[in-house]
XYZ file of C-alpha atoms in Angstrom:
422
model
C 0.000 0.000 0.000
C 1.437 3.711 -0.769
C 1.628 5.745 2.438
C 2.814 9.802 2.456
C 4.251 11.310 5.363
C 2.926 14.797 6.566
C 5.156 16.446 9.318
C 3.387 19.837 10.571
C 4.890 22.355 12.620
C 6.197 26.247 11.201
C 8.973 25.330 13.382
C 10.056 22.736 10.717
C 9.305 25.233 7.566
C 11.604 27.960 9.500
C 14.330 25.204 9.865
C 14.434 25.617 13.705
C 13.807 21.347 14.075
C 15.402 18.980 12.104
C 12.564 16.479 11.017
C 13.742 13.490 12.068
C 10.693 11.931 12.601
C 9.942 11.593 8.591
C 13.255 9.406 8.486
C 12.388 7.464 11.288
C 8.867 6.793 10.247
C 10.012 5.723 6.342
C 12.711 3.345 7.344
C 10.186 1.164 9.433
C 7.473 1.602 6.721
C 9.829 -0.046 3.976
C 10.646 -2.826 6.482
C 7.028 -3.512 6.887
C 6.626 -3.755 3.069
C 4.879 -0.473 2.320
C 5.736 2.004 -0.027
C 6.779 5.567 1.294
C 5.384 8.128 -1.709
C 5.681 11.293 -0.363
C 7.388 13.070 2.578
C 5.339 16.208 3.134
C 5.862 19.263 5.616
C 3.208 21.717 6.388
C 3.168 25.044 8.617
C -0.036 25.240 11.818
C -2.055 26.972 9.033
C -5.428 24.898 9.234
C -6.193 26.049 5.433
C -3.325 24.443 3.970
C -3.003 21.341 5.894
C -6.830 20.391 5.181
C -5.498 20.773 1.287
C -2.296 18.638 2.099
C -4.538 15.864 3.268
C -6.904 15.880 0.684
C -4.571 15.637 -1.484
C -2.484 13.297 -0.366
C -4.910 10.998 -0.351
C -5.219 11.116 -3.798
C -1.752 8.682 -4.074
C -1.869 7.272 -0.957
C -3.850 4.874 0.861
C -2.348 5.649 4.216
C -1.332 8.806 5.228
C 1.032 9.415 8.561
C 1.335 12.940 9.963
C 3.333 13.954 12.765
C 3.022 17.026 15.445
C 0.033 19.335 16.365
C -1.538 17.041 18.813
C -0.355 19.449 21.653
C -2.863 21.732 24.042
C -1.494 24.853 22.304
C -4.210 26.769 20.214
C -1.946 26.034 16.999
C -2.013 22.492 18.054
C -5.295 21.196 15.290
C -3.893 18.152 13.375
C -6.679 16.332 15.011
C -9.279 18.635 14.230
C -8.251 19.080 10.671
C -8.032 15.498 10.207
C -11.836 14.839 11.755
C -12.667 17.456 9.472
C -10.774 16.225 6.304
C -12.499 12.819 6.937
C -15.930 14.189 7.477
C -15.985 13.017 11.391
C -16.766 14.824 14.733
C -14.425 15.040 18.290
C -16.052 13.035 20.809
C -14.202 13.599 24.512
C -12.935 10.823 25.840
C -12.850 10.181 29.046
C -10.116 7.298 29.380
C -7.624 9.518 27.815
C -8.612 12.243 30.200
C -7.346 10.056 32.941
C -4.569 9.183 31.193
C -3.500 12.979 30.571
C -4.195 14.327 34.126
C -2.744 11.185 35.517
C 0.398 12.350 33.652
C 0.774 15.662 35.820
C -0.510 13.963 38.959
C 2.278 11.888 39.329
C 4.641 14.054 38.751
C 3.261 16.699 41.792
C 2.233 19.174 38.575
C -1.072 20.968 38.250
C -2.717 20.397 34.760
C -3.541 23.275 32.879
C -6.780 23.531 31.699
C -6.064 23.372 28.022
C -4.551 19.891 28.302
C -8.462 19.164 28.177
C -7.815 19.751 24.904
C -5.908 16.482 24.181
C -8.947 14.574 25.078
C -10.800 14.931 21.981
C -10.599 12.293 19.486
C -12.488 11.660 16.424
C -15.027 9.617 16.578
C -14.487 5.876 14.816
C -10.539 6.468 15.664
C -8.720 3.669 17.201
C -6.960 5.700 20.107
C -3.259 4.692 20.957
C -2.543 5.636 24.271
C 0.510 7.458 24.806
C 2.743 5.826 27.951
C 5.477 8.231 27.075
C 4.004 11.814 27.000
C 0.493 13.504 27.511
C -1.101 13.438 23.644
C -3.275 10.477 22.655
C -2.321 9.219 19.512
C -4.916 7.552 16.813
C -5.727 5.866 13.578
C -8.806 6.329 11.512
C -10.549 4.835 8.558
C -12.764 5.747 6.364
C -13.911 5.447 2.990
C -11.116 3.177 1.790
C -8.766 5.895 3.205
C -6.460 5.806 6.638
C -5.513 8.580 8.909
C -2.135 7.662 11.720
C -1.592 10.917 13.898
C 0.947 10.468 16.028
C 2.824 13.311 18.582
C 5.444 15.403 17.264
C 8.187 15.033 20.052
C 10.639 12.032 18.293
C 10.815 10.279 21.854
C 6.558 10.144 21.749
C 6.570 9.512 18.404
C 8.438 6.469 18.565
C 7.025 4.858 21.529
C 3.402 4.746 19.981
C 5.257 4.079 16.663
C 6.630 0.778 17.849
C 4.342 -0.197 21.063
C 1.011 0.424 18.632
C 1.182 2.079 15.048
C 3.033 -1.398 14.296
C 0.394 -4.079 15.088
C -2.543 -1.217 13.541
C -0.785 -0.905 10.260
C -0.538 -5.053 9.913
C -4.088 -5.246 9.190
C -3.365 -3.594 6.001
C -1.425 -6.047 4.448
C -1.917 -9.846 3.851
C 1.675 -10.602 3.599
C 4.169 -11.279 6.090
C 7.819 -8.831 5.232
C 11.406 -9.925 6.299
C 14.728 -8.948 5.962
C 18.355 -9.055 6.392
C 20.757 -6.322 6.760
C 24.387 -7.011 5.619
C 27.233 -4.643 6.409
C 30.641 -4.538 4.342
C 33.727 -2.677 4.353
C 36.201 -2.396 1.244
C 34.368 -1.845 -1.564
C 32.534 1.194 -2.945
C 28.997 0.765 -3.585
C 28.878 1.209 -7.397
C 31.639 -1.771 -7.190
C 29.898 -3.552 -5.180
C 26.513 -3.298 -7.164
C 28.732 -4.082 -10.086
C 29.733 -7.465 -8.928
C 26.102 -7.967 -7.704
C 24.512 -7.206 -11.246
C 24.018 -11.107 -11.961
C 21.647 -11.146 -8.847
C 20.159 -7.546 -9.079
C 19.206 -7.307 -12.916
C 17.350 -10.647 -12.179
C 15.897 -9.646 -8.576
C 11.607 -10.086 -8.085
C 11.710 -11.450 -4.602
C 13.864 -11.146 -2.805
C 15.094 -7.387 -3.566
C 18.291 -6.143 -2.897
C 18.951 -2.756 -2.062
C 22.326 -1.072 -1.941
C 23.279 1.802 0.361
C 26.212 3.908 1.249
C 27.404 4.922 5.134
C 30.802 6.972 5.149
C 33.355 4.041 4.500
C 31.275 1.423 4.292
C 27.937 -0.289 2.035
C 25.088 -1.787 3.537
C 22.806 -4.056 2.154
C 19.280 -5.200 2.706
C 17.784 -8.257 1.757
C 13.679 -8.506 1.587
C 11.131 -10.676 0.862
C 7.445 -10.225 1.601
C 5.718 -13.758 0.801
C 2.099 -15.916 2.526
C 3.986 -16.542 5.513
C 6.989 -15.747 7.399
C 8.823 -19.246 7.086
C 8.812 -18.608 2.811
C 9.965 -15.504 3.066
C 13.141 -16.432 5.737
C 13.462 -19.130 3.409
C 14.136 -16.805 0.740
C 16.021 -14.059 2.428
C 18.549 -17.080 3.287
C 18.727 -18.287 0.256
C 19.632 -14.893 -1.057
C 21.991 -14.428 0.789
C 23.711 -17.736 0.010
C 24.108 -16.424 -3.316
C 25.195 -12.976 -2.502
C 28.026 -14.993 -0.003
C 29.596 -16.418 -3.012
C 30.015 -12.902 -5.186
C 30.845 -10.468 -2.435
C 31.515 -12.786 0.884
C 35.222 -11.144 1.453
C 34.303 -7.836 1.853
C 30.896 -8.852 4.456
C 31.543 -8.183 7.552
C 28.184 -8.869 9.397
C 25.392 -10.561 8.171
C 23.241 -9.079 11.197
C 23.757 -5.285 10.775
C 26.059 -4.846 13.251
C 28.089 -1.647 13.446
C 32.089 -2.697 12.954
C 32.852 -1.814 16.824
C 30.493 -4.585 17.696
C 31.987 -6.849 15.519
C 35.403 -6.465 16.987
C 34.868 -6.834 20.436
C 32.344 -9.611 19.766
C 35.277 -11.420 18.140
C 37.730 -10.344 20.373
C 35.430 -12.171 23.427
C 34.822 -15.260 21.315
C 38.736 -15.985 20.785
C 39.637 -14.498 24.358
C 41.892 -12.236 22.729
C 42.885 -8.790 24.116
C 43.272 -5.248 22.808
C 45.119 -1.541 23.372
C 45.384 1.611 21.619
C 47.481 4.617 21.097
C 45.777 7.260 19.442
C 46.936 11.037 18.331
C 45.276 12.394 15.396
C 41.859 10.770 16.784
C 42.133 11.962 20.507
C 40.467 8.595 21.871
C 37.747 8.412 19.176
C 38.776 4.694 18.849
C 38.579 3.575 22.591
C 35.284 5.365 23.089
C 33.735 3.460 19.506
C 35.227 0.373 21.646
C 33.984 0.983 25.056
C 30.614 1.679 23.599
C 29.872 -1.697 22.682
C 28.795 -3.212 26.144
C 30.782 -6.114 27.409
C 34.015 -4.185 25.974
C 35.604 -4.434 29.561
C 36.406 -7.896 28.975
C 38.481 -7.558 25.501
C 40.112 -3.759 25.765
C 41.903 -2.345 28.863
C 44.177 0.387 28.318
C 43.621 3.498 25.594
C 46.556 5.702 25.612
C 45.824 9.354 24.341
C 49.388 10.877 23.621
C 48.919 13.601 21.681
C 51.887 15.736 21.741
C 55.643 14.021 21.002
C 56.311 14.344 24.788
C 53.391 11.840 25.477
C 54.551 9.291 22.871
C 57.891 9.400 24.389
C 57.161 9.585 28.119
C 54.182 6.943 27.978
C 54.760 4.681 25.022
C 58.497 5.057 24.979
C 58.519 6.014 21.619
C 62.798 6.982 21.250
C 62.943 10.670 20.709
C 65.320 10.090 18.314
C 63.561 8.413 15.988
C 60.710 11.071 16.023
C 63.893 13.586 15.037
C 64.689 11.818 12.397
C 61.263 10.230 10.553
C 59.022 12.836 11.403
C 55.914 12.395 14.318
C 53.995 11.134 11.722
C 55.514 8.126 10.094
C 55.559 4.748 10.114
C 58.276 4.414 12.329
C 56.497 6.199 15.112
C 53.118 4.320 14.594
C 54.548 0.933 14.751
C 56.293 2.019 18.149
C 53.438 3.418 20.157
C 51.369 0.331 19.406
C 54.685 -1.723 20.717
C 54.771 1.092 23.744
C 50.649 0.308 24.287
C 51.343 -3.586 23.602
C 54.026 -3.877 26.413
C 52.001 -1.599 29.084
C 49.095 -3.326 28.849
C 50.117 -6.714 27.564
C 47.705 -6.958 25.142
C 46.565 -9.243 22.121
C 46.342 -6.623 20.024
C 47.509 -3.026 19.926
C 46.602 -0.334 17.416
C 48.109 2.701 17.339
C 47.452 6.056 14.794
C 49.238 9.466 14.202
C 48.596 11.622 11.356
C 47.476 14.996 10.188
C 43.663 15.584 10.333
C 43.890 18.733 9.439
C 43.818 21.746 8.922
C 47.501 22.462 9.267
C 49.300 19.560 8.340
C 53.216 20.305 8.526
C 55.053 21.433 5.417
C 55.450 19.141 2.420
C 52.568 17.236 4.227
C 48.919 16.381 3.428
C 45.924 16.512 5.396
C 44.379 13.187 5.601
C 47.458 11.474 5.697
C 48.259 8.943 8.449
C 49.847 6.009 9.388
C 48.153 3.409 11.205
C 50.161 0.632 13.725
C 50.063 -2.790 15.414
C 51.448 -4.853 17.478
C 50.443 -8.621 18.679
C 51.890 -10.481 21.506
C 52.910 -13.579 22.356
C 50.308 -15.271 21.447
C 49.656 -14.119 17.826
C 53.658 -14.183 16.781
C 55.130 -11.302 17.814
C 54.353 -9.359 14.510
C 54.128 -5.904 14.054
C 53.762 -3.630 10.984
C 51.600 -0.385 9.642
C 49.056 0.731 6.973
C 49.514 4.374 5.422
C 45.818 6.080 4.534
C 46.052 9.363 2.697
C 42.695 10.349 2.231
C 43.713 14.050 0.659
C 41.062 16.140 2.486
C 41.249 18.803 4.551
C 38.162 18.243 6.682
C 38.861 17.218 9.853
C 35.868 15.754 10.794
C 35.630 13.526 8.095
C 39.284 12.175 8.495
C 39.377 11.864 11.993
C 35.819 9.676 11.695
C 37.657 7.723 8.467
C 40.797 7.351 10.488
C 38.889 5.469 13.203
C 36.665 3.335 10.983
C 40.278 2.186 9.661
C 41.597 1.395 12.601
C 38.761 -0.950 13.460
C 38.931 -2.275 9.948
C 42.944 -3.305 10.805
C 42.007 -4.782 14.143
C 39.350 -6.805 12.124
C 41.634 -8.202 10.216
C 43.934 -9.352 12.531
C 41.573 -10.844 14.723
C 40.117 -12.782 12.022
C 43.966 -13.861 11.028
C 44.758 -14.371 14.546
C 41.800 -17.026 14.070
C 42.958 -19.099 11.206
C 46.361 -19.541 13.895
C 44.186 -20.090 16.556
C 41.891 -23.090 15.302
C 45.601 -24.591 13.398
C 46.830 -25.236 17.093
């Protein structure tokens, strides 16, 4: 079924409230199976929202809208959307309850125009809101359906997930499901190049490609009678997408890298460190972020200036004299400095220019990447040079870091293949 998206609010015309919500909302429509048409966004002008709807529902089936379900005299999505629909507000007096309850536990006197929220239109399916004051509701008519759902994102999603979900399944026969695979080292128009045997032929299951900063995701969907065909065709996709691109796939669950990592780092009972410069920690927080990460990573050494690398990693001043801070030298050192204090696996170490004042006769973007193993994986060491010729900070310190995790990755995952030869 084709569902539009109307977000209302001036607020969002003016560019003072990023609409999040539209994003949010389209993601889990196209999960469910349904096709987005239209993202709308309309001012609290009653005229031109009645208009919106009307014609909106000229494409679509389903229509969602967002915001202007508050007590506020610009609040009328609801009243427009009774009207739009040819329906009357009835007061109800569960959701009364529900609203006043809201103030009354937290010691706050209602105002009187929360009354206000009360009013739903009659033949509406109310969805009552557990995390904020404003009922939410679906209503059909005529063929035609109506969602309204709070503007605030944290509302929104709540009643999005804990109701709009089950309402909207009555509107399809067919039972949606998917698989989201991440992969790292490949562009996306090379990797929809290699997958052009599967795509050009591609009914159901569908593949769609898309592009994160350094990395391609893909999702894998089928929508068949019942969920067991359908899983039974997502796997079977993917078997065949495993044998064309299976090098570069790093999970086949949509995990974020970081996850990855420390998952594998637990499963082998392997360890891991990091020096960082250029990236001020940005690796060890991506780490510790992932819950659990306590068990795998122990010590991340910030040394940003050459006194830290020397003093805490033991990096010989010397040899930052003669091949520069940033160098190869230097990168394969602190990761043996952060190998040996922590006695660590695995230690991964980065310096390099960010930018935007990279030293003379040097780029910004450029850096060199090190590591170190222990014991237990060999005693090898060695470095990777990135030079990604920007001078955007931002985007090189983020590209640095999704590198680094990309080397520890790899290691692990070589580390393995020793492992299981034992």
């Amino acid at each position: 079924m084709n569902v539009s998206i109307i977000a209302v609010g001036t607020e969002l015309l003016f560019g003072q409230t990023i609409n999040t919500n539209a994003t949010y909302i389209s993601n889990q429509l196209n999960l469910m199976g349904f096709n987005v048409m239209y993202h709308h966004v309309v001012g609290d002008n009653p005229g031109r929202l009645k208009e919106l709807i009307q014609s909106s529902f000229v494409e679509s089936d389903i229509i969602i809208l967002t915001g202007g379900l508050g007590p506020t005299q610009d609040d009328l999505t609801k009243e427009i959307v009774a009207e739009a629909m040819g329906v009357d507000l009835y007061f109800d007096e569960r959701c009364y309850r529900e609203v006043k309850s809201y103030f009354d536990d937290r010691n706050r006197i209602m105002a009187e125009n929360n009354r206000k929220q009360a009013y739903i239109p009659v033949g509406a399916e109310v969805f009552h809101n557990e995390a904020g004051t404003a009922p939410a509701f679906g209503i059909e008519k005529n063929g035609k359906c109506a969602i309204c759902l709070p503007g605030p994102p944290r509302e929104m999603k709540w009643l999005f997930e804990n109701c709009v979900v089950d309402y909207l399944k009555r509107f399809s026969s067919k039972q949606m499901y998917y698989r989201v695979i991440r992969t790292i080292g490949i562009g996306e128009s090379d990797l929809e190049t290699k997958l052009l045997p599967i795509i050009d032929n591609q009914k159901d299951p569908t593949i769609a490609t898309y592009a994160k900063e350094g990395e391609c995701t893909l999702r894998v969907a089928s929508q068949r009678e019942t969920m067991t065909e359908a899983q039974l065709a997502v796997e079977n996709m993917i078997r065949e997408i495993d044998k064309l691109i299976g090098k570069y796939i790093y999970s086949y669950n949509d995990e974020e890298l970081a996850e990855v990592v420390v998952r594998k780092l637990r499963e082998n009972k392997l360890s891991l460190s990091s020096a960082e410069s250029c990236t001020g920690g940005m690796f060890a927080s991506c780490i510790t972020d992932v819950p659990g990460a306590s068990n795998v990573f122990s010590h991340g050494f910030v040394t940003y200036s050459e006194t830290a690398k020397a003093g805490v990693l033991g990096v010989d001043s010397k040899i930052i004299e003669e091949c520069s801070v940033v160098s190869s030298e230097v990168a394969i050192l602190m990761a043996k400095g952060a190998q040996k204090s922590s006695n660590s696996d695995i230690a991964i170490s980065i310096t390099g220019y960010a930018g935007p004042e990279a030293d003379e006769g040097r780029e910004n973007g450029n850096a060199f990447i090190g590591y170190a193993c222990g014991n237990k994986l060999g005693n090898k060491s060695g470095f990777i040079e990135i030079n990604t010729k920007r001078n955007d900070r931002k985007w090189n310190r983020n590209f640095f870091k999704l590198r680094m995790l990309l080397v520890v990755y790899n290691i692990i995952n070589d580390a393995i293949k020793v492992i299981n030869k034992k």
